[in-house]
């Protein structure tokens, strides 16, 4: 039986011996995943060797040291990293303002003193994690807010550790 369709075409199909992996994506997320796939991750910006004095001015130097890829700089483990926007001002004294984008590493379990994204009884929050005498507290960085004591009965989990805060000035 002969056909006018199909057949071998140079450069088509998968290369012999190349492994493939099926990735399942919810239909509601297909457009977002395709947008990420099709975007250019390799934008770099110049990185100058000069240091900028935050105290007294220092002599200017325009020597270009290198360039950096912000994706690589901000995301250590792509499959374990997500971003979320902060709302409210309970973490203002830690430099997190309402509207800031938080870059979160979900592979880190969270240690006392780190800023974490946590779920407490179905509510998301960003706070300092404090573990004292087997008690868990979520501490705000604003004296107008009270610490949250996480009871043993609470539905509690840490989604990850905040590794970067991005805000516009």
Tab-separated table of C-alpha atoms in Angstrom:
chain	number	residue	atom	x	y	z
A	1	UNK	CA	0.000	0.000	0.000
A	2	UNK	CA	1.512	3.282	-1.056
A	3	UNK	CA	0.800	6.732	0.358
A	4	UNK	CA	1.597	10.248	-0.735
A	5	UNK	CA	1.812	11.426	2.880
A	6	UNK	CA	4.334	10.715	5.599
A	7	UNK	CA	7.654	9.084	5.067
A	8	UNK	CA	11.093	10.090	6.158
A	9	UNK	CA	12.071	13.767	6.082
A	10	UNK	CA	15.552	15.017	6.865
A	11	UNK	CA	15.749	16.817	10.233
A	12	UNK	CA	12.288	15.743	11.378
A	13	UNK	CA	11.362	13.615	14.359
A	14	UNK	CA	13.513	12.829	17.332
A	15	UNK	CA	17.116	11.858	16.944
A	16	UNK	CA	17.901	8.201	17.389
A	17	UNK	CA	18.782	7.453	20.972
A	18	UNK	CA	17.534	10.807	22.249
A	19	UNK	CA	15.354	10.363	25.334
A	20	UNK	CA	12.020	12.116	25.554
A	21	UNK	CA	9.882	13.105	28.505
A	22	UNK	CA	6.154	13.710	28.518
A	23	UNK	CA	5.238	16.777	30.537
A	24	UNK	CA	1.627	17.167	31.616
A	25	UNK	CA	0.298	20.688	32.004
A	26	UNK	CA	-3.212	21.708	33.111
A	27	UNK	CA	-5.147	23.117	30.155
A	28	UNK	CA	-5.597	26.397	32.015
A	29	UNK	CA	-1.793	26.820	32.167
A	30	UNK	CA	-0.854	25.836	28.591
A	31	UNK	CA	-0.689	29.425	27.300
A	32	UNK	CA	1.487	30.526	30.231
A	33	UNK	CA	3.856	27.568	29.811
A	34	UNK	CA	4.161	28.183	26.071
A	35	UNK	CA	4.843	31.878	26.699
A	36	UNK	CA	7.689	30.971	29.061
A	37	UNK	CA	9.021	28.376	26.632
A	38	UNK	CA	8.964	30.820	23.735
A	39	UNK	CA	10.444	33.758	25.628
A	40	UNK	CA	14.120	34.625	25.467
A	41	UNK	CA	15.700	33.699	28.816
A	42	UNK	CA	19.114	34.880	27.808
A	43	UNK	CA	18.887	38.630	28.220
A	44	UNK	CA	21.998	39.922	29.859
A	45	UNK	CA	22.764	43.337	31.238
A	46	UNK	CA	26.196	44.949	31.717
A	47	UNK	CA	27.895	44.456	35.076
A	48	UNK	CA	30.508	47.113	35.829
A	49	UNK	CA	33.491	46.487	38.073
A	50	UNK	CA	32.966	49.815	39.863
A	51	UNK	CA	31.345	49.770	43.267
A	52	UNK	CA	28.713	52.399	44.038
A	53	UNK	CA	29.282	54.092	47.382
A	54	UNK	CA	26.213	54.209	49.581
A	55	UNK	CA	28.072	56.573	51.912
A	56	UNK	CA	30.500	59.144	50.526
A	57	UNK	CA	30.969	59.414	46.739
A	58	UNK	CA	33.873	57.527	45.179
A	59	UNK	CA	35.686	58.157	41.869
A	60	UNK	CA	33.767	57.047	38.774
A	61	UNK	CA	35.100	54.166	36.718
A	62	UNK	CA	33.328	52.937	33.595
A	63	UNK	CA	35.199	49.690	33.146
A	64	UNK	CA	32.847	46.945	32.068
A	65	UNK	CA	33.560	43.827	34.073
A	66	UNK	CA	31.092	41.350	32.640
A	67	UNK	CA	27.434	40.848	31.936
A	68	UNK	CA	24.896	38.985	34.009
A	69	UNK	CA	21.828	36.985	33.128
A	70	UNK	CA	19.172	37.986	35.657
A	71	UNK	CA	17.390	34.653	35.255
A	72	UNK	CA	20.526	32.794	36.322
A	73	UNK	CA	21.269	35.320	39.073
A	74	UNK	CA	17.788	35.206	40.631
A	75	UNK	CA	16.885	31.559	40.068
A	76	UNK	CA	19.208	28.958	41.566
A	77	UNK	CA	16.982	25.924	41.005
A	78	UNK	CA	14.450	26.628	38.231
A	79	UNK	CA	12.252	23.601	38.944
A	80	UNK	CA	12.075	24.535	42.643
A	81	UNK	CA	11.671	28.305	42.322
A	82	UNK	CA	8.527	30.395	42.113
A	83	UNK	CA	7.550	34.049	42.415
A	84	UNK	CA	4.723	35.567	44.428
A	85	UNK	CA	3.661	39.165	45.043
A	86	UNK	CA	3.609	40.496	48.595
A	87	UNK	CA	0.654	42.427	49.935
A	88	UNK	CA	0.405	44.375	53.175
A	89	UNK	CA	3.125	45.902	55.321
A	90	UNK	CA	3.851	43.341	58.039
A	91	UNK	CA	7.375	42.838	56.620
A	92	UNK	CA	8.193	46.477	55.827
A	93	UNK	CA	11.183	46.620	58.224
A	94	UNK	CA	12.724	43.643	56.387
A	95	UNK	CA	12.535	45.594	53.126
A	96	UNK	CA	9.408	43.844	51.805
A	97	UNK	CA	6.740	46.296	50.680
A	98	UNK	CA	3.242	45.688	49.375
A	99	UNK	CA	3.511	44.898	45.662
A	100	UNK	CA	7.064	43.537	45.843
A	101	UNK	CA	7.790	40.348	43.957
A	102	UNK	CA	9.298	37.633	46.126
A	103	UNK	CA	11.494	34.945	44.567
A	104	UNK	CA	11.079	31.760	46.605
A	105	UNK	CA	13.159	28.564	46.725
A	106	UNK	CA	10.767	25.729	47.547
A	107	UNK	CA	13.597	23.209	47.984
A	108	UNK	CA	14.621	24.839	51.268
A	109	UNK	CA	12.652	23.714	54.340
A	110	UNK	CA	13.240	26.959	56.218
A	111	UNK	CA	15.433	27.589	59.242
A	112	UNK	CA	14.903	29.827	62.214
A	113	UNK	CA	15.693	33.410	61.202
A	114	UNK	CA	14.882	32.970	57.500
A	115	UNK	CA	12.012	34.710	55.720
A	116	UNK	CA	9.558	32.056	54.564
A	117	UNK	CA	6.317	31.729	52.671
A	118	UNK	CA	4.031	29.669	54.889
A	119	UNK	CA	0.480	28.390	54.831
A	120	UNK	CA	-1.354	28.525	58.159
A	121	UNK	CA	-4.868	27.077	58.132
A	122	UNK	CA	-5.227	27.803	54.428
A	123	UNK	CA	-3.882	31.380	54.610
A	124	UNK	CA	-0.624	32.395	52.895
A	125	UNK	CA	1.806	34.625	54.747
A	126	UNK	CA	5.390	35.844	54.485
A	127	UNK	CA	7.190	36.108	57.838
A	128	UNK	CA	10.431	35.374	59.663
A	129	UNK	CA	10.473	31.775	60.871
A	130	UNK	CA	11.323	31.325	64.538
A	131	UNK	CA	11.643	27.929	66.196
A	132	UNK	CA	12.084	28.032	69.980
A	133	UNK	CA	11.750	25.069	72.330
A	134	UNK	CA	9.882	23.074	69.665
A	135	UNK	CA	7.386	25.913	69.199
A	136	UNK	CA	6.994	27.561	65.811
A	137	UNK	CA	6.404	31.288	65.474
A	138	UNK	CA	5.984	33.429	62.380
A	139	UNK	CA	7.356	36.863	63.172
A	140	UNK	CA	6.444	40.083	61.369
A	141	UNK	CA	9.000	42.805	60.628
A	142	UNK	CA	6.698	45.602	61.737
A	143	UNK	CA	5.911	46.341	65.403
A	144	UNK	CA	2.274	47.077	64.478
A	145	UNK	CA	1.728	43.351	63.865
A	146	UNK	CA	1.706	40.469	66.339
A	147	UNK	CA	3.673	37.241	65.985
A	148	UNK	CA	1.743	34.167	64.898
A	149	UNK	CA	2.186	31.158	67.177
A	150	UNK	CA	1.632	28.002	65.152
A	151	UNK	CA	-0.235	25.506	67.308
A	152	UNK	CA	0.190	21.754	66.943
A	153	UNK	CA	-3.397	21.552	65.668
A	154	UNK	CA	-2.822	24.126	62.925
A	155	UNK	CA	-2.660	23.082	59.288
A	156	UNK	CA	0.847	24.445	58.707
A	157	UNK	CA	3.485	24.056	56.052
A	158	UNK	CA	6.363	26.067	54.650
A	159	UNK	CA	6.245	26.554	50.886
A	160	UNK	CA	9.787	27.876	50.659
A	161	UNK	CA	12.389	30.439	51.646
A	162	UNK	CA	12.431	33.943	50.174
A	163	UNK	CA	15.763	34.340	48.366
A	164	UNK	CA	15.203	37.677	46.589
A	165	UNK	CA	12.879	40.665	46.855
A	166	UNK	CA	12.232	42.712	43.727
A	167	UNK	CA	10.662	46.138	44.007
A	168	UNK	CA	10.522	49.271	41.961
A	169	UNK	CA	11.770	52.433	43.617
